[in-house]
PDB file of C-alpha atoms in Angstrom:
ATOM      1  CA  GLN A 600      48.063 -98.599 -39.249  1.00  0.00           C
ATOM      2  CA  VAL A 601      51.621 -97.227 -39.338  1.00  0.00           C
ATOM      3  CA  GLN A 602      52.749 -93.918 -37.897  1.00  0.00           C
ATOM      4  CA  LEU A 603      56.061 -92.075 -37.982  1.00  0.00           C
ATOM      5  CA  VAL A 604      56.775 -89.597 -35.203  1.00  0.00           C
ATOM      6  CA  GLU A 605      59.726 -87.223 -35.439  1.00  0.00           C
ATOM      7  CA  SER A 606      61.443 -85.417 -32.583  1.00  0.00           C
ATOM      8  CA  GLY A 607      64.569 -83.387 -31.960  1.00  0.00           C
ATOM      9  CA  GLY A 608      64.020 -80.241 -33.978  1.00  0.00           C
ATOM     10  CA  GLY A 609      64.592 -76.769 -32.610  1.00  0.00           C
ATOM     11  CA  LEU A 610      66.613 -73.581 -32.800  1.00  0.00           C
ATOM     12  CA  VAL A 611      70.392 -73.734 -33.029  1.00  0.00           C
ATOM     13  CA  GLN A 612      73.155 -71.311 -33.937  1.00  0.00           C
ATOM     14  CA  ALA A 613      75.186 -71.742 -37.093  1.00  0.00           C
ATOM     15  CA  GLY A 614      77.950 -74.258 -36.522  1.00  0.00           C
ATOM     16  CA  GLY A 615      75.930 -76.134 -33.947  1.00  0.00           C
ATOM     17  CA  SER A 616      74.473 -79.637 -33.956  1.00  0.00           C
ATOM     18  CA  LEU A 617      71.095 -81.300 -33.627  1.00  0.00           C
ATOM     19  CA  ARG A 618      69.949 -84.913 -33.664  1.00  0.00           C
ATOM     20  CA  LEU A 619      66.600 -85.852 -35.116  1.00  0.00           C
ATOM     21  CA  SER A 620      64.794 -89.092 -34.340  1.00  0.00           C
ATOM     22  CA  CYS A 621      61.894 -90.795 -36.077  1.00  0.00           C
ATOM     23  CA  ALA A 622      60.119 -93.755 -34.542  1.00  0.00           C
ATOM     24  CA  ALA A 623      57.713 -95.960 -36.464  1.00  0.00           C
ATOM     25  CA  SER A 624      54.827 -97.598 -34.640  1.00  0.00           C
ATOM     26  CA  GLY A 625      52.574-100.481 -35.645  1.00  0.00           C
ATOM     27  CA  ASN A 626      52.937-104.255 -36.028  1.00  0.00           C
ATOM     28  CA  ILE A 627      56.004-103.867 -38.222  1.00  0.00           C
ATOM     29  CA  PHE A 628      58.096-106.606 -39.809  1.00  0.00           C
ATOM     30  CA  ARG A 629      60.329-104.478 -41.936  1.00  0.00           C
ATOM     31  CA  ILE A 630      60.838-100.915 -43.153  1.00  0.00           C
ATOM     32  CA  ASN A 631      62.903-100.266 -46.244  1.00  0.00           C
ATOM     33  CA  PRO A 632      64.260 -97.752 -46.878  1.00  0.00           C
ATOM     34  CA  MET A 633      63.985 -95.024 -44.251  1.00  0.00           C
ATOM     35  CA  GLY A 634      64.982 -91.490 -44.931  1.00  0.00           C
ATOM     36  CA  TRP A 635      64.858 -87.811 -44.191  1.00  0.00           C
ATOM     37  CA  TYR A 636      63.621 -85.033 -46.453  1.00  0.00           C
ATOM     38  CA  ARG A 637      63.351 -81.323 -45.854  1.00  0.00           C
ATOM     39  CA  GLN A 638      61.278 -78.442 -47.088  1.00  0.00           C
ATOM     40  CA  ALA A 639      62.371 -74.841 -46.706  1.00  0.00           C
ATOM     41  CA  PRO A 640      59.795 -72.026 -46.895  1.00  0.00           C
ATOM     42  CA  GLY A 641      58.653 -71.508 -50.471  1.00  0.00           C
ATOM     43  CA  LYS A 642      60.663 -74.446 -51.786  1.00  0.00           C
ATOM     44  CA  GLN A 643      59.971 -78.037 -52.748  1.00  0.00           C
ATOM     45  CA  ARG A 644      60.615 -80.991 -50.490  1.00  0.00           C
ATOM     46  CA  ASP A 645      64.107 -82.364 -51.106  1.00  0.00           C
ATOM     47  CA  LEU A 646      65.938 -85.521 -50.173  1.00  0.00           C
ATOM     48  CA  VAL A 647      68.416 -85.235 -47.300  1.00  0.00           C
ATOM     49  CA  ALA A 648      69.502 -88.831 -46.739  1.00  0.00           C
ATOM     50  CA  THR A 649      68.283 -92.420 -46.917  1.00  0.00           C
ATOM     51  CA  ILE A 650      69.353 -95.686 -45.352  1.00  0.00           C
ATOM     52  CA  ASN A 651      68.282 -99.230 -46.146  1.00  0.00           C
ATOM     53  CA  SER A 652      67.895-102.111 -43.737  1.00  0.00           C
ATOM     54  CA  GLY A 653      71.435-103.263 -44.467  1.00  0.00           C
ATOM     55  CA  GLY A 654      72.877 -99.887 -43.546  1.00  0.00           C
ATOM     56  CA  THR A 655      73.662 -98.559 -47.023  1.00  0.00           C
ATOM     57  CA  THR A 656      73.336 -94.794 -47.001  1.00  0.00           C
ATOM     58  CA  ASN A 657      72.759 -92.066 -49.559  1.00  0.00           C
ATOM     59  CA  TYR A 658      73.202 -88.331 -48.990  1.00  0.00           C
ATOM     60  CA  ALA A 659      72.279 -85.196 -50.849  1.00  0.00           C
ATOM     61  CA  ASP A 660      75.319 -83.162 -51.850  1.00  0.00           C
ATOM     62  CA  PRO A 661      74.535 -80.147 -49.604  1.00  0.00           C
ATOM     63  CA  VAL A 662      74.686 -82.282 -46.443  1.00  0.00           C
ATOM     64  CA  ARG A 663      77.316 -84.896 -47.300  1.00  0.00           C
ATOM     65  CA  GLY A 664      80.105 -84.823 -44.739  1.00  0.00           C
ATOM     66  CA  ARG A 665      78.035 -82.861 -42.195  1.00  0.00           C
ATOM     67  CA  PHE A 666      74.980 -85.085 -41.623  1.00  0.00           C
ATOM     68  CA  THR A 667      74.905 -88.752 -40.665  1.00  0.00           C
ATOM     69  CA  ILE A 668      71.880 -91.006 -41.003  1.00  0.00           C
ATOM     70  CA  SER A 669      71.585 -94.178 -38.946  1.00  0.00           C
ATOM     71  CA  ARG A 670      68.875 -96.604 -37.898  1.00  0.00           C
ATOM     72  CA  ASP A 671      68.030 -99.078 -35.188  1.00  0.00           C
ATOM     73  CA  ASN A 672      66.068-101.864 -36.879  1.00  0.00           C
ATOM     74  CA  ALA A 673      65.025-103.411 -33.561  1.00  0.00           C
ATOM     75  CA  LYS A 674      63.389-100.113 -32.555  1.00  0.00           C
ATOM     76  CA  ASN A 675      62.125 -99.187 -36.031  1.00  0.00           C
ATOM     77  CA  THR A 676      63.826 -95.845 -35.554  1.00  0.00           C
ATOM     78  CA  VAL A 677      65.923 -93.692 -37.853  1.00  0.00           C
ATOM     79  CA  TYR A 678      68.201 -90.874 -36.740  1.00  0.00           C
ATOM     80  CA  LEU A 679      69.779 -87.866 -38.386  1.00  0.00           C
ATOM     81  CA  GLN A 680      72.837 -86.370 -36.719  1.00  0.00           C
ATOM     82  CA  MET A 681      73.337 -82.874 -38.094  1.00  0.00           C
ATOM     83  CA  ASN A 682      76.663 -81.138 -37.477  1.00  0.00           C
ATOM     84  CA  SER A 683      78.138 -77.857 -38.688  1.00  0.00           C
ATOM     85  CA  LEU A 684      74.659 -76.543 -39.306  1.00  0.00           C
ATOM     86  CA  LYS A 685      74.171 -73.581 -41.619  1.00  0.00           C
ATOM     87  CA  PRO A 686      71.293 -71.104 -41.984  1.00  0.00           C
ATOM     88  CA  ASP A 687      70.519 -72.781 -45.335  1.00  0.00           C
ATOM     89  CA  ASP A 688      69.682 -75.958 -43.393  1.00  0.00           C
ATOM     90  CA  THR A 689      66.630 -74.216 -41.942  1.00  0.00           C
ATOM     91  CA  ALA A 690      63.574 -76.245 -42.955  1.00  0.00           C
ATOM     92  CA  VAL A 691      60.880 -78.608 -41.810  1.00  0.00           C
ATOM     93  CA  TYR A 692      62.436 -82.058 -41.735  1.00  0.00           C
ATOM     94  CA  TYR A 693      60.249 -85.020 -42.601  1.00  0.00           C
ATOM     95  CA  CYS A 694      60.835 -88.686 -41.933  1.00  0.00           C
ATOM     96  CA  ASN A 695      59.876 -91.132 -44.676  1.00  0.00           C
ATOM     97  CA  ALA A 696      59.438 -94.878 -44.878  1.00  0.00           C
ATOM     98  CA  GLY A 697      59.478 -96.246 -48.403  1.00  0.00           C
ATOM     99  CA  ALA A 698      57.705 -99.519 -47.682  1.00  0.00           C
ATOM    100  CA  VAL A 699      56.480-100.735 -44.323  1.00  0.00           C
ATOM    101  CA  THR A 700      55.579-104.411 -44.081  1.00  0.00           C
ATOM    102  CA  THR A 701      53.180-105.273 -41.270  1.00  0.00           C
ATOM    103  CA  TRP A 702      50.997-108.176 -40.162  1.00  0.00           C
ATOM    104  CA  THR A 703      48.110-106.747 -42.167  1.00  0.00           C
ATOM    105  CA  GLY A 704      49.874-105.656 -45.323  1.00  0.00           C
ATOM    106  CA  THR A 705      52.435-103.309 -46.810  1.00  0.00           C
ATOM    107  CA  TYR A 706      52.169 -99.521 -46.634  1.00  0.00           C
ATOM    108  CA  PHE A 707      54.069 -97.400 -49.132  1.00  0.00           C
ATOM    109  CA  ASP A 708      55.524 -93.912 -48.864  1.00  0.00           C
ATOM    110  CA  VAL A 709      54.639 -93.165 -45.250  1.00  0.00           C
ATOM    111  CA  TRP A 710      55.475 -89.695 -43.924  1.00  0.00           C
ATOM    112  CA  GLY A 711      55.871 -88.197 -40.487  1.00  0.00           C
ATOM    113  CA  GLN A 712      54.354 -84.881 -39.482  1.00  0.00           C
ATOM    114  CA  GLY A 713      57.650 -82.990 -39.718  1.00  0.00           C
ATOM    115  CA  THR A 714      59.863 -81.220 -37.226  1.00  0.00           C
ATOM    116  CA  LEU A 715      61.153 -77.678 -37.639  1.00  0.00           C
ATOM    117  CA  VAL A 716      64.876 -76.974 -37.615  1.00  0.00           C
ATOM    118  CA  THR A 717      65.904 -73.327 -37.478  1.00  0.00           C
ATOM    119  CA  VAL A 718      69.557 -72.327 -37.792  1.00  0.00           C
ATOM    120  CA  SER A 719      70.375 -68.756 -36.857  1.00  0.00           C
ATOM    121  CA  SER A 720      73.361 -66.876 -38.247  1.00  0.00           C
TER     122      SER A 720
END
């Protein structure tokens, strides 16, 4: 069994910063890739950023230059540093693991429960 648990969401003023964390638990060998997605009210879930085990990153255009994704492979944890936040960044942010290899098998497309980020103007 694999679980992803996010933390770090909250309310922040426009221009402020937040750091999200997502920790994976279970008997994990490898997770690749890890990423963050977000879903605003009434909208579809969109990619924010991904990172593979080698550290290669990919960002959606709306966040490039403001958000930074990183990971600690030893801790099976991925982070999202969000700077210069805008009201349009308001959404539930979800952590995703594309493929999680464990002692008992490989789990695909694992999601966390989400953490709410609200940016006030």
